[in-house]
Structure formats: structure tokens, C-alpha cells
GROMACS .gro file of C-alpha atoms in nm:
model
  239
    1MET     CA    1   1.501  -1.641   1.128
    2THR     CA    2   1.498  -1.269   1.097
    3SER     CA    3   1.495  -1.114   1.440
    4GLN     CA    4   1.224  -0.873   1.548
    5PRO     CA    5   1.362  -0.521   1.503
    6PRO     CA    6   1.321  -0.306   1.810
    7THR     CA    7   1.069  -0.027   1.808
    8PRO     CA    8   1.248   0.289   1.921
    9GLN     CA    9   1.065   0.570   2.089
   10PRO     CA   10   0.984   0.881   1.881
   11HIS     CA   11   1.267   1.129   1.882
   12ALA     CA   12   1.255   1.504   1.875
   13GLY     CA   13   1.447   1.541   1.550
   14HIS     CA   14   1.193   1.353   1.341
   15HIS     CA   15   1.040   1.549   1.054
   16LEU     CA   16   0.735   1.344   0.958
   17VAL     CA   17   0.470   1.478   1.194
   18HIS     CA   18   0.179   1.497   0.951
   19ASN     CA   19  -0.155   1.502   1.132
   20HIS     CA   20  -0.414   1.341   0.909
   21LYS     CA   21  -0.737   1.354   1.104
   22SER     CA   22  -0.901   1.190   0.803
   23GLN     CA   23  -0.683   0.884   0.853
   24GLY     CA   24  -0.652   0.668   1.160
   25GLN     CA   25  -0.310   0.802   1.253
   26SER     CA   26  -0.031   1.026   1.137
   27LEU     CA   27   0.250   0.899   0.917
   28ASP     CA   28   0.485   0.892   1.214
   29GLN     CA   29   0.233   0.698   1.419
   30ALA     CA   30   0.175   0.450   1.136
   31LEU     CA   31   0.548   0.383   1.108
   32GLU     CA   32   0.582   0.338   1.483
   33ARG     CA   33   0.286   0.101   1.489
   34ALA     CA   34   0.434  -0.108   1.208
   35GLY     CA   35   0.750  -0.139   1.417
   36PHE     CA   36   0.979  -0.215   1.123
   37TYR     CA   37   1.282   0.010   1.182
   38PRO     CA   38   1.049   0.314   1.210
   39ARG     CA   39   1.327   0.569   1.263
   40LEU     CA   40   1.521   0.449   0.958
   41VAL     CA   41   1.211   0.424   0.739
   42GLY     CA   42   1.088   0.764   0.854
   43ASP     CA   43   1.417   0.935   0.769
   44VAL     CA   44   1.429   0.769   0.426
   45VAL     CA   45   1.072   0.874   0.348
   46ASP     CA   46   1.141   1.227   0.469
   47ASP     CA   47   1.447   1.249   0.243
   48ALA     CA   48   1.249   1.115  -0.054
   49LEU     CA   49   0.978   1.378  -0.002
   50ASP     CA   50   1.241   1.648  -0.050
   51GLY     CA   51   1.041   1.904   0.145
   52ARG     CA   52   0.704   1.824  -0.014
   53ASP     CA   53   0.395   1.824   0.202
   54CYS     CA   54   0.222   1.492   0.272
   55LEU     CA   55  -0.147   1.487   0.175
   56ALA     CA   56  -0.216   1.120   0.246
   57HIS     CA   57  -0.017   0.809   0.332
   58LEU     CA   58  -0.043   0.431   0.337
   59VAL     CA   59   0.192   0.208   0.541
   60HIS     CA   60   0.178  -0.165   0.473
   61LEU     CA   61   0.386  -0.429   0.653
   62GLU     CA   62   0.393  -0.784   0.519
   63THR     CA   63   0.534  -1.102   0.674
   64HIS     CA   64   0.626  -1.412   0.473
   65PHE     CA   65   0.724  -1.753   0.608
   66ASP     CA   66   0.984  -1.941   0.404
   67ARG     CA   67   1.050  -2.275   0.575
   68ALA     CA   68   1.235  -2.183   0.897
   69GLU     CA   69   1.286  -1.821   0.796
   70VAL     CA   70   1.056  -1.527   0.856
   71ARG     CA   71   1.087  -1.243   0.607
   72ARG     CA   72   0.924  -0.905   0.652
   73HIS     CA   73   0.914  -0.596   0.436
   74ILE     CA   74   0.734  -0.266   0.445
   75THR     CA   75   0.594  -0.045   0.172
   76VAL     CA   76   0.514   0.320   0.236
   77LEU     CA   77   0.312   0.528  -0.007
   78VAL     CA   78   0.305   0.904   0.041
   79LEU     CA   79   0.092   1.133  -0.175
   80THR     CA   80   0.188   1.496  -0.230
   81ASP     CA   81   0.019   1.749  -0.455
   82ASP     CA   82   0.236   1.649  -0.750
   83MET     CA   83   0.416   1.323  -0.662
   84LEU     CA   84   0.349   0.970  -0.546
   85VAL     CA   85   0.650   0.864  -0.337
   86ILE     CA   86   0.697   0.488  -0.291
   87THR     CA   87   0.944   0.355  -0.033
   88HIS     CA   88   1.013  -0.016   0.006
   89VAL     CA   89   1.233  -0.157   0.284
   90ASP     CA   90   1.343  -0.518   0.323
   91ASP     CA   91   1.597  -0.666   0.563
   92GLN     CA   92   1.838  -0.954   0.515
   93GLN     CA   93   2.018  -1.164   0.773
   94LEU     CA   94   2.382  -1.225   0.685
   95ASP     CA   95   2.465  -1.478   0.957
   96GLU     CA   96   2.285  -1.764   1.129
   97ALA     CA   97   2.301  -1.591   1.468
   98GLY     CA   98   2.110  -1.294   1.335
   99GLN     CA   99   2.372  -1.045   1.451
  100GLN     CA  100   2.453  -0.910   1.105
  101ILE     CA  101   2.147  -0.758   0.938
  102VAL     CA  102   2.132  -0.519   0.646
  103ALA     CA  103   1.836  -0.315   0.525
  104GLN     CA  104   1.771  -0.287   0.154
  105ILE     CA  105   1.581   0.030   0.067
  106SER     CA  106   1.441   0.163  -0.257
  107THR     CA  107   1.248   0.482  -0.320
  108GLU     CA  108   1.062   0.589  -0.631
  109SER     CA  109   0.898   0.922  -0.701
  110VAL     CA  110   0.625   0.913  -0.964
  111PRO     CA  111   0.471   1.235  -1.096
  112VAL     CA  112   0.097   1.222  -1.036
  113ALA     CA  113   0.045   1.327  -1.397
  114GLN     CA  114   0.195   0.994  -1.511
  115ILE     CA  115  -0.043   0.773  -1.316
  116ARG     CA  116  -0.269   0.594  -1.561
  117SER     CA  117  -0.500   0.397  -1.334
  118VAL     CA  118  -0.595   0.348  -0.969
  119VAL     CA  119  -0.784   0.024  -0.904
  120LEU     CA  120  -0.940  -0.057  -0.568
  121SER     CA  121  -1.084  -0.409  -0.537
  122TYR     CA  122  -1.314  -0.499  -0.247
  123MET     CA  123  -1.397  -0.827  -0.074
  124TYR     CA  124  -1.708  -0.868   0.142
  125ALA     CA  125  -1.801  -1.171   0.352
  126GLN     CA  126  -2.152  -1.317   0.322
  127PRO     CA  127  -2.274  -1.078   0.051
  128GLN     CA  128  -2.623  -1.229   0.065
  129ASN     CA  129  -2.661  -1.074   0.411
  130TYR     CA  130  -2.501  -0.741   0.320
  131LYS     CA  131  -2.597  -0.432   0.515
  132PRO     CA  132  -2.464  -0.078   0.457
  133THR     CA  133  -2.289  -0.093   0.795
  134ASP     CA  134  -2.094  -0.411   0.707
  135PRO     CA  135  -1.717  -0.353   0.696
  136VAL     CA  136  -1.504  -0.444   0.397
  137ARG     CA  137  -1.315  -0.767   0.466
  138GLU     CA  138  -1.015  -0.670   0.253
  139VAL     CA  139  -0.912  -0.436  -0.028
  140THR     CA  140  -0.647  -0.459  -0.297
  141LEU     CA  141  -0.497  -0.135  -0.425
  142SER     CA  142  -0.336  -0.146  -0.770
  143ILE     CA  143  -0.160   0.157  -0.918
  144ALA     CA  144  -0.017   0.168  -1.269
  145TRP     CA  145   0.195   0.434  -1.433
  146SER     CA  146   0.467   0.279  -1.649
  147GLY     CA  147   0.259   0.067  -1.879
  148GLY     CA  148   0.390  -0.259  -1.729
  149GLN     CA  149   0.151  -0.551  -1.765
  150ARG     CA  150   0.085  -0.871  -1.570
  151ILE     CA  151  -0.060  -1.172  -1.751
  152ASP     CA  152  -0.255  -1.441  -1.565
  153ILE     CA  153  -0.306  -1.755  -1.775
  154GLY     CA  154  -0.501  -2.070  -1.698
  155PRO     CA  155  -0.666  -2.363  -1.881
  156ALA     CA  156  -0.978  -2.269  -2.072
  157SER     CA  157  -1.303  -2.464  -2.038
  158CYS     CA  158  -1.634  -2.482  -2.219
  159GLY     CA  159  -1.852  -2.487  -1.908
  160ASP     CA  160  -1.940  -2.855  -1.938
  161PRO     CA  161  -1.810  -3.034  -1.624
  162GLN     CA  162  -1.803  -3.365  -1.815
  163CYS     CA  163  -1.600  -3.230  -2.107
  164GLU     CA  164  -1.239  -3.351  -2.122
  165ALA     CA  165  -1.140  -3.180  -2.447
  166ASP     CA  166  -0.845  -2.946  -2.463
  167HIS     CA  167  -0.976  -2.592  -2.499
  168GLY     CA  168  -0.638  -2.423  -2.485
  169TYR     CA  169  -0.569  -2.142  -2.245
  170THR     CA  170  -0.733  -1.821  -2.145
  171GLY     CA  171  -0.601  -1.529  -1.945
  172THR     CA  172  -0.630  -1.171  -1.839
  173ILE     CA  173  -0.391  -0.881  -1.880
  174ALA     CA  174  -0.370  -0.627  -1.600
  175GLN     CA  175  -0.166  -0.309  -1.586
  176GLU     CA  176   0.001  -0.262  -1.251
  177ASP     CA  177   0.320  -0.119  -1.108
  178ILE     CA  178   0.238  -0.175  -0.743
  179VAL     CA  179  -0.021  -0.395  -0.574
  180LEU     CA  180  -0.099  -0.389  -0.202
  181ARG     CA  181  -0.349  -0.619  -0.032
  182ILE     CA  182  -0.487  -0.494   0.300
  183SER     CA  183  -0.695  -0.730   0.511
  184SER     CA  184  -0.907  -0.635   0.810
  185GLU     CA  185  -0.816  -0.964   0.979
  186ALA     CA  186  -0.440  -0.918   0.937
  187ASP     CA  187  -0.408  -0.539   0.937
  188GLY     CA  188  -0.721  -0.417   1.116
  189LEU     CA  189  -1.035  -0.233   1.008
  190GLN     CA  190  -0.866   0.107   1.030
  191ALA     CA  191  -0.596  -0.005   0.785
  192VAL     CA  192  -0.867  -0.094   0.533
  193GLN     CA  193  -1.033   0.245   0.581
  194ASP     CA  194  -0.695   0.417   0.540
  195ALA     CA  195  -0.635   0.231   0.214
  196LYS     CA  196  -0.976   0.340   0.083
  197TYR     CA  197  -0.907   0.699   0.182
  198PHE     CA  198  -0.562   0.692   0.019
  199ALA     CA  199  -0.712   0.563  -0.306
  200ARG     CA  200  -0.975   0.839  -0.307
  201ALA     CA  201  -0.713   1.105  -0.233
  202LEU     CA  202  -0.489   0.973  -0.512
  203ARG     CA  203  -0.777   0.972  -0.760
  204ALA     CA  204  -0.871   1.325  -0.660
  205VAL     CA  205  -0.521   1.462  -0.715
  206ASN     CA  206  -0.473   1.258  -1.032
  207THR     CA  207  -0.793   1.381  -1.197
  208GLY     CA  208  -0.800   1.732  -1.057
  209ALA     CA  209  -1.131   1.656  -0.885
  210SER     CA  210  -1.242   1.790  -0.551
  211ALA     CA  211  -1.118   1.632  -0.232
  212PRO     CA  212  -1.257   1.290  -0.131
  213ALA     CA  213  -1.601   1.302   0.024
  214ARG     CA  214  -1.636   1.233   0.392
  215HIS     CA  215  -1.774   0.883   0.451
  216ALA     CA  216  -1.740   0.842   0.825
  217PRO     CA  217  -1.695   1.062   1.133
  218ALA     CA  218  -1.330   0.953   1.159
  219MET     CA  219  -1.255   1.054   0.802
  220SER     CA  220  -1.229   1.401   0.653
  221ALA     CA  221  -1.090   1.553   0.337
  222PRO     CA  222  -0.716   1.614   0.290
  223ARG     CA  223  -0.568   1.958   0.303
  224PRO     CA  224  -0.632   2.177  -0.003
  225ARG     CA  225  -0.398   2.116  -0.297
  226THR     CA  226  -0.180   2.384  -0.444
  227GLY     CA  227  -0.153   2.220  -0.786
  228VAL     CA  228  -0.418   2.196  -1.054
  229PHE     CA  229  -0.430   1.887  -1.274
  230GLY     CA  230  -0.636   1.791  -1.575
  231ASN     CA  231  -0.784   1.450  -1.638
  232ARG     CA  232  -0.524   1.172  -1.669
  233LEU     CA  233  -0.537   0.829  -1.820
  234SER     CA  234  -0.127   0.445  -1.479
  235ARG     CA  235   0.687  -0.210  -0.943
  236GLY     CA  236   0.491  -0.434  -0.834
  237HIS     CA  237   0.464  -0.556  -0.482
  238GLN     CA  238   0.320  -0.900  -0.527
  239ARG     CA  239   0.130  -1.078  -0.256
   0.00000   0.00000   0.00000
């Protein structure tokens, strides 16, 4: 079982103090709250930004149970005025006692101009009783930029529940390089709001539109961009 990594206290030398009043917390605070080697992850993200200013961020920690083993990994998305920086960190236990652990880290910097699509899928509970004040139960953020495609295939049917004929297969093709699912039950309502804000900020920078509109008192627009972009046409972190 992978041991719980300690959560160190913030240190003075950290570079990632980005105050996003439009989001629930700063990037530093989000990393500390996730508690997954926050100092290491923060330094890697800071290095990947290469001095760029952070406009919006999304920190997503996932836990998977594989028999007697618990595996966790974190994905950090940081939007700048010209880049989408993706950092993924996973850890691996090398011995049964859990004393030897290594962190596997990958970073990818995608020019915003190359992003082809930003898809935000919503899930609401009890839609028949929907009210404008009802919170979103969960969102799924899909971003595509390389042209990679995912194919979901299943048996086709004719709609007749009594029909036993073979109708072949049907499927859908989706373009996606990264997919993150954020649930209010697992991650909290603020995490869902942060994901929605990040998607709006990414769309705004990608299309050269104005900053995301303010939808709630706790959310405001990102800092003004220095770059100007025209309209654009998008690794996949599976659930």
C-alpha cells in the first residue's frame, strides 16, 4: 500500500504564490490542500512555467484501489497567456515496507494556439426538480490538441427489447488528449466551480474572447492577457 505522503508546511522559497480571487484558492493553496508531495509538485510546475504568469489553474488528485494497493496521482493544469502547462505526478512503491518510493513526473507545454477543442460535460441530480440555484453534481473536462481520438464501441440494437438479432456494433469517436472528472461528492463544490472557471478561462484565451463572465460573488475574471489570439479550431488521463 502506498503510504500517505506528508504535507509539509509552506516554505519561504516557494515561487507559486498566484492569488486567484476568482478561484477558491491560489495554486499554492490548492497543492497544499491536495497533500500529494506539494513542495515537489510546486517546484516542478514552477520550472515548467519558465517564468510565465499563471492566469488560471486546476489541481486534481485521484485515488485508485487495486486489490490491497492504493495508488494516487495528481494532475495540475496551469493556463498562461500563450501556453497550457500540464504536470502529472505518480508515485511507485519499490519495496513491501513502503520505505523506498519514487515519484514519476511528466510535464507537457501546449501552445494555446494548438488547442482544438475544450469540452465541459455536466451532470445534475434530479433534473426534473432543477432550480437555478442547484449545484452541478460533477463535471468532466476534455481538452484536445493533437488530433488523438478515443473510440467507444458497443453492441448495436434496433430498439425492440424482444429482438435477439445481431445488429453489429455502434460507437462514438471523441477527440481528447486529457480528460479530468471532478465530482462535488469526492472533490467538493468549490473544485467543481474551479473546473468550470478554468474551462471558461481556457476558452477565452484560446478564442481571443473577453475574460470569463462573473457567475458568482466568489468568482471574478482572470487578469488581463498580454497576448492576442484569433479563433482556433484541440494525453489522456482516463478515469
